[in-house]
Amino acid sequence: MKPFTYERAASPAAAAAAGAKSDNAKFIAGGTNLLDLMKLEIETPAHLIDVNGLAFDKIEPAADGGLRIGAMVRNTALAADARVRRDYGVLSRALLAGASGQLRNKATTAGNLLQRTRCPYFYDTNMACNKRKPGSGCSAIGGVTRSLAVIGASEACIATHPSDMAVAMRVLDAKVETVTPDGNTRTIPIADFHRLPGNAPERETALEQGELITAVTLPKPVGGTHIYRKVRDRASYAFALVSVAAVVQRDGSGSVALGGVAHKPWRIEAAERELARGAKPTMDRLLDGARPTHDNKFKLALAERTLAAVLNEAKG
């Protein structure tokens, strides 16, 4: 691990200002992803800003009837909250499908959104990776791609986003609240928060340098049946090959997002008009333009079958 300096943030504005002073500063909360990357020298921040002391650990009603989740709320607490379990069941189920109990006890809401890809080439510092070192190339292209993206990728990167929670947040139309280095606040729709790789895969979110997540808000509950189904190579502590987050209404309408298939949680609202007709027409629209590799083309059929199982479950 490379040497670094450390400070504890006294306020959100002070944290954002400190983060903007250097391109090589990072915020640290639970550290469940950042510390691993630092040990491997994939992340080498010169300065760490500890935000654990900030009062972002509450789940509160929002003015519009939704829910406001502080950035420092731990995944365990969020999954167990009675309001989340009752009104946003897809989120609770997604959280419980991710990681282990010990990690959920430390991992935070903001950190979960910001976790980096688990592409094996990203984690191997002997291999070229545009996300780790821009302009170096993508070793995954032409390599082992079984777990990687089938849609939304580029010639620069075919990694997938690993978060389960983010897929549920996408299907719920969450919004991310932040404070910027100049002390202002802004709200980013979750649809715009994560970026596709394009020719700059190292830029993973819409955040500016130093911009600090303070909360995530959920809209007023929409009812329906909430399901999160995750398909993986083993039953626990594994990332999704394909996951489906869905909220299905009695008339067969609803919303659906996929995990494990793209650089960000994947949702195409136009595809949801097909939801009442079944899994195949929905998936044909949702994954239109997919470019799978020889290793991961099975994900197309797997996604369709997983959605079919979700729809059957929703029908009871």
PDB file of N, CA and C in Angstrom, residues 77-158:
ATOM      1  N   ALA A  77     -28.599  -2.015   7.883  1.00  0.00           N
ATOM      2  CA  ALA A  77     -29.682  -1.204   8.440  1.00  0.00           C
ATOM      3  C   ALA A  77     -30.719  -0.861   7.383  1.00  0.00           C
ATOM      4  N   LEU A  78     -30.275  -0.585   6.163  1.00  0.00           N
ATOM      5  CA  LEU A  78     -31.205  -0.236   5.093  1.00  0.00           C
ATOM      6  C   LEU A  78     -32.087  -1.424   4.717  1.00  0.00           C
ATOM      7  N   ALA A  79     -31.482  -2.602   4.602  1.00  0.00           N
ATOM      8  CA  ALA A  79     -32.244  -3.794   4.240  1.00  0.00           C
ATOM      9  C   ALA A  79     -33.267  -4.160   5.310  1.00  0.00           C
ATOM     10  N   ALA A  80     -32.954  -3.856   6.578  1.00  0.00           N
ATOM     11  CA  ALA A  80     -33.821  -4.251   7.689  1.00  0.00           C
ATOM     12  C   ALA A  80     -34.881  -3.212   8.035  1.00  0.00           C
ATOM     13  N   ASP A  81     -34.774  -2.008   7.495  1.00  0.00           N
ATOM     14  CA  ASP A  81     -35.713  -0.948   7.849  1.00  0.00           C
ATOM     15  C   ASP A  81     -37.142  -1.349   7.469  1.00  0.00           C
ATOM     16  N   ALA A  82     -38.058  -1.177   8.383  1.00  0.00           N
ATOM     17  CA  ALA A  82     -39.440  -1.633   8.176  1.00  0.00           C
ATOM     18  C   ALA A  82     -40.095  -0.936   6.985  1.00  0.00           C
ATOM     19  N   ARG A  83     -39.796   0.357   6.795  1.00  0.00           N
ATOM     20  CA  ARG A  83     -40.401   1.093   5.671  1.00  0.00           C
ATOM     21  C   ARG A  83     -39.860   0.595   4.335  1.00  0.00           C
ATOM     22  N   VAL A  84     -38.572   0.276   4.301  1.00  0.00           N
ATOM     23  CA  VAL A  84     -37.976  -0.254   3.074  1.00  0.00           C
ATOM     24  C   VAL A  84     -38.552  -1.629   2.761  1.00  0.00           C
ATOM     25  N   ARG A  85     -38.664  -2.470   3.779  1.00  0.00           N
ATOM     26  CA  ARG A  85     -39.197  -3.816   3.562  1.00  0.00           C
ATOM     27  C   ARG A  85     -40.650  -3.772   3.105  1.00  0.00           C
ATOM     28  N   ARG A  86     -41.418  -2.818   3.616  1.00  0.00           N
ATOM     29  CA  ARG A  86     -42.837  -2.741   3.277  1.00  0.00           C
ATOM     30  C   ARG A  86     -43.076  -2.100   1.907  1.00  0.00           C
ATOM     31  N   ASP A  87     -42.405  -0.988   1.637  1.00  0.00           N
ATOM     32  CA  ASP A  87     -42.726  -0.172   0.463  1.00  0.00           C
ATOM     33  C   ASP A  87     -41.738  -0.293  -0.690  1.00  0.00           C
ATOM     34  N   TYR A  88     -40.533  -0.766  -0.392  1.00  0.00           N
ATOM     35  CA  TYR A  88     -39.485  -0.855  -1.413  1.00  0.00           C
ATOM     36  C   TYR A  88     -38.790  -2.212  -1.295  1.00  0.00           C
ATOM     37  N   GLY A  89     -39.599  -3.264  -1.325  1.00  0.00           N
ATOM     38  CA  GLY A  89     -39.077  -4.603  -1.080  1.00  0.00           C
ATOM     39  C   GLY A  89     -37.979  -5.020  -2.032  1.00  0.00           C
ATOM     40  N   VAL A  90     -38.017  -4.530  -3.271  1.00  0.00           N
ATOM     41  CA  VAL A  90     -36.979  -4.897  -4.233  1.00  0.00           C
ATOM     42  C   VAL A  90     -35.614  -4.427  -3.758  1.00  0.00           C
ATOM     43  N   LEU A  91     -35.562  -3.301  -3.059  1.00  0.00           N
ATOM     44  CA  LEU A  91     -34.294  -2.782  -2.544  1.00  0.00           C
ATOM     45  C   LEU A  91     -33.783  -3.644  -1.399  1.00  0.00           C
ATOM     46  N   SER A  92     -34.649  -4.000  -0.480  1.00  0.00           N
ATOM     47  CA  SER A  92     -34.242  -4.853   0.627  1.00  0.00           C
ATOM     48  C   SER A  92     -33.724  -6.197   0.124  1.00  0.00           C
ATOM     49  N   ARG A  93     -34.421  -6.780  -0.844  1.00  0.00           N
ATOM     50  CA  ARG A  93     -34.017  -8.078  -1.383  1.00  0.00           C
ATOM     51  C   ARG A  93     -32.671  -7.981  -2.125  1.00  0.00           C
ATOM     52  N   ALA A  94     -32.473  -6.889  -2.864  1.00  0.00           N
ATOM     53  CA  ALA A  94     -31.208  -6.713  -3.575  1.00  0.00           C
ATOM     54  C   ALA A  94     -30.040  -6.586  -2.605  1.00  0.00           C
ATOM     55  N   LEU A  95     -30.238  -5.835  -1.540  1.00  0.00           N
ATOM     56  CA  LEU A  95     -29.165  -5.679  -0.549  1.00  0.00           C
ATOM     57  C   LEU A  95     -28.799  -7.010   0.091  1.00  0.00           C
ATOM     58  N   LEU A  96     -29.803  -7.807   0.430  1.00  0.00           N
ATOM     59  CA  LEU A  96     -29.539  -9.089   1.079  1.00  0.00           C
ATOM     60  C   LEU A  96     -28.918 -10.110   0.122  1.00  0.00           C
ATOM     61  N   ALA A  97     -29.033  -9.861  -1.185  1.00  0.00           N
ATOM     62  CA  ALA A  97     -28.414 -10.752  -2.172  1.00  0.00           C
ATOM     63  C   ALA A  97     -26.939 -10.438  -2.375  1.00  0.00           C
ATOM     64  N   GLY A  98     -26.475  -9.321  -1.828  1.00  0.00           N
ATOM     65  CA  GLY A  98     -25.105  -8.881  -2.079  1.00  0.00           C
ATOM     66  C   GLY A  98     -24.177  -9.156  -0.915  1.00  0.00           C
ATOM     67  N   ALA A  99     -22.951  -9.536  -1.236  1.00  0.00           N
ATOM     68  CA  ALA A  99     -21.854  -9.661  -0.268  1.00  0.00           C
ATOM     69  C   ALA A  99     -22.184 -10.628   0.865  1.00  0.00           C
ATOM     70  N   SER A 100     -21.588 -10.376   2.027  1.00  0.00           N
ATOM     71  CA  SER A 100     -21.810 -11.203   3.217  1.00  0.00           C
ATOM     72  C   SER A 100     -22.350 -10.313   4.323  1.00  0.00           C
ATOM     73  N   GLY A 101     -22.840 -10.938   5.390  1.00  0.00           N
ATOM     74  CA  GLY A 101     -23.362 -10.157   6.505  1.00  0.00           C
ATOM     75  C   GLY A 101     -22.337  -9.203   7.077  1.00  0.00           C
ATOM     76  N   GLN A 102     -21.095  -9.655   7.192  1.00  0.00           N
ATOM     77  CA  GLN A 102     -20.048  -8.794   7.751  1.00  0.00           C
ATOM     78  C   GLN A 102     -19.798  -7.576   6.875  1.00  0.00           C
ATOM     79  N   LEU A 103     -19.777  -7.785   5.550  1.00  0.00           N
ATOM     80  CA  LEU A 103     -19.558  -6.653   4.654  1.00  0.00           C
ATOM     81  C   LEU A 103     -20.743  -5.698   4.659  1.00  0.00           C
ATOM     82  N   ARG A 104     -21.958  -6.236   4.716  1.00  0.00           N
ATOM     83  CA  ARG A 104     -23.136  -5.367   4.752  1.00  0.00           C
ATOM     84  C   ARG A 104     -23.172  -4.520   6.017  1.00  0.00           C
ATOM     85  N   ASN A 105     -22.592  -5.024   7.098  1.00  0.00           N
ATOM     86  CA  ASN A 105     -22.529  -4.248   8.333  1.00  0.00           C
ATOM     87  C   ASN A 105     -21.641  -3.014   8.202  1.00  0.00           C
ATOM     88  N   LYS A 106     -20.687  -3.030   7.271  1.00  0.00           N
ATOM     89  CA  LYS A 106     -19.754  -1.913   7.080  1.00  0.00           C
ATOM     90  C   LYS A 106     -20.096  -1.073   5.853  1.00  0.00           C
ATOM     91  N   ALA A 107     -20.571  -1.711   4.788  1.00  0.00           N
ATOM     92  CA  ALA A 107     -20.783  -1.018   3.519  1.00  0.00           C
ATOM     93  C   ALA A 107     -21.888   0.034   3.647  1.00  0.00           C
ATOM     94  N   THR A 108     -21.710   1.155   2.974  1.00  0.00           N
ATOM     95  CA  THR A 108     -22.646   2.268   3.062  1.00  0.00           C
ATOM     96  C   THR A 108     -23.451   2.416   1.770  1.00  0.00           C
ATOM     97  N   THR A 109     -24.503   3.207   1.864  1.00  0.00           N
ATOM     98  CA  THR A 109     -25.349   3.451   0.696  1.00  0.00           C
ATOM     99  C   THR A 109     -24.555   4.117  -0.426  1.00  0.00           C
ATOM    100  N   ALA A 110     -23.820   5.177  -0.099  1.00  0.00           N
ATOM    101  CA  ALA A 110     -23.034   5.874  -1.128  1.00  0.00           C
ATOM    102  C   ALA A 110     -21.922   4.992  -1.656  1.00  0.00           C
ATOM    103  N   GLY A 111     -21.245   4.287  -0.765  1.00  0.00           N
ATOM    104  CA  GLY A 111     -20.142   3.432  -1.192  1.00  0.00           C
ATOM    105  C   GLY A 111     -20.598   2.320  -2.108  1.00  0.00           C
ATOM    106  N   ASN A 112     -21.797   1.789  -1.858  1.00  0.00           N
ATOM    107  CA  ASN A 112     -22.328   0.733  -2.716  1.00  0.00           C
ATOM    108  C   ASN A 112     -22.505   1.246  -4.141  1.00  0.00           C
ATOM    109  N   LEU A 113     -23.032   2.454  -4.290  1.00  0.00           N
ATOM    110  CA  LEU A 113     -23.199   3.041  -5.619  1.00  0.00           C
ATOM    111  C   LEU A 113     -21.863   3.282  -6.313  1.00  0.00           C
ATOM    112  N   LEU A 114     -20.828   3.542  -5.517  1.00  0.00           N
ATOM    113  CA  LEU A 114     -19.539   3.939  -6.081  1.00  0.00           C
ATOM    114  C   LEU A 114     -18.554   2.785  -6.239  1.00  0.00           C
ATOM    115  N   GLN A 115     -18.933   1.568  -5.857  1.00  0.00           N
ATOM    116  CA  GLN A 115     -17.973   0.470  -5.945  1.00  0.00           C
ATOM    117  C   GLN A 115     -17.565   0.237  -7.394  1.00  0.00           C
ATOM    118  N   ARG A 116     -16.353  -0.218  -7.564  1.00  0.00           N
ATOM    119  CA  ARG A 116     -15.779  -0.360  -8.899  1.00  0.00           C
ATOM    120  C   ARG A 116     -15.953  -1.791  -9.421  1.00  0.00           C
ATOM    121  N   THR A 117     -15.754  -1.953 -10.718  1.00  0.00           N
ATOM    122  CA  THR A 117     -15.980  -3.234 -11.367  1.00  0.00           C
ATOM    123  C   THR A 117     -15.132  -4.353 -10.759  1.00  0.00           C
ATOM    124  N   ARG A 118     -15.637  -5.573 -10.877  1.00  0.00           N
ATOM    125  CA  ARG A 118     -14.855  -6.752 -10.469  1.00  0.00           C
ATOM    126  C   ARG A 118     -14.282  -7.491 -11.676  1.00  0.00           C
ATOM    127  N   CYS A 119     -14.123  -6.811 -12.793  1.00  0.00           N
ATOM    128  CA  CYS A 119     -13.483  -7.411 -13.966  1.00  0.00           C
ATOM    129  C   CYS A 119     -12.107  -7.943 -13.577  1.00  0.00           C
ATOM    130  N   PRO A 120     -11.787  -9.195 -13.889  1.00  0.00           N
ATOM    131  CA  PRO A 120     -10.492  -9.760 -13.463  1.00  0.00           C
ATOM    132  C   PRO A 120      -9.300  -9.028 -14.052  1.00  0.00           C
ATOM    133  N   TYR A 121      -9.452  -8.420 -15.198  1.00  0.00           N
ATOM    134  CA  TYR A 121      -8.335  -7.700 -15.811  1.00  0.00           C
ATOM    135  C   TYR A 121      -8.105  -6.352 -15.129  1.00  0.00           C
ATOM    136  N   PHE A 122      -9.158  -5.785 -14.576  1.00  0.00           N
ATOM    137  CA  PHE A 122      -9.016  -4.561 -13.779  1.00  0.00           C
ATOM    138  C   PHE A 122      -8.223  -4.847 -12.503  1.00  0.00           C
ATOM    139  N   TYR A 123      -8.438  -6.020 -11.937  1.00  0.00           N
ATOM    140  CA  TYR A 123      -7.764  -6.374 -10.682  1.00  0.00           C
ATOM    141  C   TYR A 123      -6.337  -6.901 -10.890  1.00  0.00           C
ATOM    142  N   ASP A 124      -5.960  -7.187 -12.106  1.00  0.00           N
ATOM    143  CA  ASP A 124      -4.621  -7.717 -12.385  1.00  0.00           C
ATOM    144  C   ASP A 124      -3.753  -6.588 -12.930  1.00  0.00           C
ATOM    145  N   THR A 125      -2.864  -6.070 -12.099  1.00  0.00           N
ATOM    146  CA  THR A 125      -2.057  -4.909 -12.504  1.00  0.00           C
ATOM    147  C   THR A 125      -1.013  -5.249 -13.559  1.00  0.00           C
ATOM    148  N   ASN A 126      -0.872  -6.516 -13.891  1.00  0.00           N
ATOM    149  CA  ASN A 126       0.042  -6.900 -14.973  1.00  0.00           C
ATOM    150  C   ASN A 126      -0.633  -6.820 -16.348  1.00  0.00           C
ATOM    151  N   MET A 127      -1.953  -6.602 -16.352  1.00  0.00           N
ATOM    152  CA  MET A 127      -2.712  -6.576 -17.590  1.00  0.00           C
ATOM    153  C   MET A 127      -3.116  -5.146 -17.932  1.00  0.00           C
ATOM    154  N   ALA A 128      -3.226  -4.860 -19.220  1.00  0.00           N
ATOM    155  CA  ALA A 128      -3.672  -3.540 -19.660  1.00  0.00           C
ATOM    156  C   ALA A 128      -5.137  -3.337 -19.303  1.00  0.00           C
ATOM    157  N   CYS A 129      -5.459  -2.146 -18.825  1.00  0.00           N
ATOM    158  CA  CYS A 129      -6.837  -1.830 -18.455  1.00  0.00           C
ATOM    159  C   CYS A 129      -7.045  -0.327 -18.580  1.00  0.00           C
ATOM    160  N   ASN A 130      -7.909   0.083 -19.491  1.00  0.00           N
ATOM    161  CA  ASN A 130      -8.179   1.503 -19.690  1.00  0.00           C
ATOM    162  C   ASN A 130      -8.838   2.146 -18.483  1.00  0.00           C
ATOM    163  N   LYS A 131      -9.565   1.355 -17.708  1.00  0.00           N
ATOM    164  CA  LYS A 131     -10.209   1.892 -16.515  1.00  0.00           C
ATOM    165  C   LYS A 131      -9.179   2.193 -15.430  1.00  0.00           C
ATOM    166  N   ARG A 132      -8.180   1.333 -15.323  1.00  0.00           N
ATOM    167  CA  ARG A 132      -7.124   1.522 -14.334  1.00  0.00           C
ATOM    168  C   ARG A 132      -6.061   2.504 -14.817  1.00  0.00           C
ATOM    169  N   LYS A 133      -5.695   2.400 -16.104  1.00  0.00           N
ATOM    170  CA  LYS A 133      -4.690   3.286 -16.700  1.00  0.00           C
ATOM    171  C   LYS A 133      -5.183   3.696 -18.080  1.00  0.00           C
ATOM    172  N   PRO A 134      -5.814   4.868 -18.186  1.00  0.00           N
ATOM    173  CA  PRO A 134      -6.400   5.289 -19.456  1.00  0.00           C
ATOM    174  C   PRO A 134      -5.392   5.249 -20.607  1.00  0.00           C
ATOM    175  N   GLY A 135      -5.858   4.687 -21.733  1.00  0.00           N
ATOM    176  CA  GLY A 135      -5.030   4.610 -22.917  1.00  0.00           C
ATOM    177  C   GLY A 135      -4.157   3.383 -23.012  1.00  0.00           C
ATOM    178  N   SER A 136      -4.204   2.505 -22.011  1.00  0.00           N
ATOM    179  CA  SER A 136      -3.322   1.335 -22.005  1.00  0.00           C
ATOM    180  C   SER A 136      -3.914   0.159 -22.782  1.00  0.00           C
ATOM    181  N   GLY A 137      -5.225   0.198 -23.068  1.00  0.00           N
ATOM    182  CA  GLY A 137      -5.873  -0.907 -23.760  1.00  0.00           C
ATOM    183  C   GLY A 137      -6.787  -1.694 -22.835  1.00  0.00           C
ATOM    184  N   CYS A 138      -7.548  -2.612 -23.430  1.00  0.00           N
ATOM    185  CA  CYS A 138      -8.470  -3.453 -22.665  1.00  0.00           C
ATOM    186  C   CYS A 138      -8.128  -4.913 -22.902  1.00  0.00           C
ATOM    187  N   SER A 139      -7.523  -5.541 -21.907  1.00  0.00           N
ATOM    188  CA  SER A 139      -7.129  -6.944 -22.033  1.00  0.00           C
ATOM    189  C   SER A 139      -8.326  -7.877 -22.059  1.00  0.00           C
ATOM    190  N   ALA A 140      -9.459  -7.411 -21.555  1.00  0.00           N
ATOM    191  CA  ALA A 140     -10.647  -8.268 -21.535  1.00  0.00           C
ATOM    192  C   ALA A 140     -11.150  -8.553 -22.948  1.00  0.00           C
ATOM    193  N   ILE A 141     -11.011  -7.595 -23.841  1.00  0.00           N
ATOM    194  CA  ILE A 141     -11.465  -7.800 -25.216  1.00  0.00           C
ATOM    195  C   ILE A 141     -10.562  -8.845 -25.871  1.00  0.00           C
ATOM    196  N   GLY A 142     -11.163  -9.955 -26.258  1.00  0.00           N
ATOM    197  CA  GLY A 142     -10.399 -11.078 -26.781  1.00  0.00           C
ATOM    198  C   GLY A 142      -9.919 -12.030 -25.708  1.00  0.00           C
ATOM    199  N   GLY A 143     -10.217 -11.702 -24.441  1.00  0.00           N
ATOM    200  CA  GLY A 143      -9.805 -12.556 -23.329  1.00  0.00           C
ATOM    201  C   GLY A 143     -10.985 -13.352 -22.790  1.00  0.00           C
ATOM    202  N   VAL A 144     -10.922 -13.660 -21.499  1.00  0.00           N
ATOM    203  CA  VAL A 144     -12.003 -14.396 -20.836  1.00  0.00           C
ATOM    204  C   VAL A 144     -13.086 -13.389 -20.445  1.00  0.00           C
ATOM    205  N   THR A 145     -14.265 -13.535 -21.021  1.00  0.00           N
ATOM    206  CA  THR A 145     -15.296 -12.506 -20.880  1.00  0.00           C
ATOM    207  C   THR A 145     -16.603 -13.026 -20.303  1.00  0.00           C
ATOM    208  N   ARG A 146     -16.595 -14.195 -19.717  1.00  0.00           N
ATOM    209  CA  ARG A 146     -17.838 -14.840 -19.273  1.00  0.00           C
ATOM    210  C   ARG A 146     -18.681 -13.926 -18.379  1.00  0.00           C
ATOM    211  N   SER A 147     -18.048 -13.188 -17.498  1.00  0.00           N
ATOM    212  CA  SER A 147     -18.797 -12.378 -16.535  1.00  0.00           C
ATOM    213  C   SER A 147     -19.011 -10.943 -16.998  1.00  0.00           C
ATOM    214  N   LEU A 148     -18.570 -10.607 -18.203  1.00  0.00           N
ATOM    215  CA  LEU A 148     -18.513  -9.200 -18.598  1.00  0.00           C
ATOM    216  C   LEU A 148     -19.726  -8.774 -19.426  1.00  0.00           C
ATOM    217  N   ALA A 149     -19.694  -7.546 -19.922  1.00  0.00           N
ATOM    218  CA  ALA A 149     -20.874  -6.894 -20.481  1.00  0.00           C
ATOM    219  C   ALA A 149     -21.294  -7.475 -21.824  1.00  0.00           C
ATOM    220  N   VAL A 150     -22.604  -7.476 -22.041  1.00  0.00           N
ATOM    221  CA  VAL A 150     -23.160  -7.873 -23.339  1.00  0.00           C
ATOM    222  C   VAL A 150     -23.796  -6.681 -24.051  1.00  0.00           C
ATOM    223  N   ILE A 151     -23.945  -5.549 -23.358  1.00  0.00           N
ATOM    224  CA  ILE A 151     -24.572  -4.378 -23.962  1.00  0.00           C
ATOM    225  C   ILE A 151     -24.011  -3.113 -23.297  1.00  0.00           C
ATOM    226  N   GLY A 152     -24.000  -2.025 -24.060  1.00  0.00           N
ATOM    227  CA  GLY A 152     -23.534  -0.752 -23.514  1.00  0.00           C
ATOM    228  C   GLY A 152     -22.029  -0.632 -23.391  1.00  0.00           C
ATOM    229  N   ALA A 153     -21.294  -1.628 -23.884  1.00  0.00           N
ATOM    230  CA  ALA A 153     -19.835  -1.601 -23.779  1.00  0.00           C
ATOM    231  C   ALA A 153     -19.245  -0.796 -24.937  1.00  0.00           C
ATOM    232  N   SER A 154     -17.922  -0.705 -24.971  1.00  0.00           N
ATOM    233  CA  SER A 154     -17.244   0.040 -26.032  1.00  0.00           C
ATOM    234  C   SER A 154     -15.933  -0.657 -26.363  1.00  0.00           C
ATOM    235  N   GLU A 155     -15.204  -0.116 -27.318  1.00  0.00           N
ATOM    236  CA  GLU A 155     -13.899  -0.666 -27.667  1.00  0.00           C
ATOM    237  C   GLU A 155     -12.871  -0.418 -26.575  1.00  0.00           C
ATOM    238  N   ALA A 156     -13.226   0.441 -25.617  1.00  0.00           N
ATOM    239  CA  ALA A 156     -12.295   0.765 -24.534  1.00  0.00           C
ATOM    240  C   ALA A 156     -12.530  -0.052 -23.275  1.00  0.00           C
ATOM    241  N   CYS A 157     -13.754  -0.619 -23.108  1.00  0.00           N
ATOM    242  CA  CYS A 157     -14.060  -1.323 -21.856  1.00  0.00           C
ATOM    243  C   CYS A 157     -15.323  -2.155 -22.005  1.00  0.00           C
ATOM    244  N   ILE A 158     -15.278  -3.381 -21.489  1.00  0.00           N
ATOM    245  CA  ILE A 158     -16.467  -4.255 -21.496  1.00  0.00           C
ATOM    246  C   ILE A 158     -16.776  -4.750 -20.076  1.00  0.00           C
TER     247      ILE A 158
END
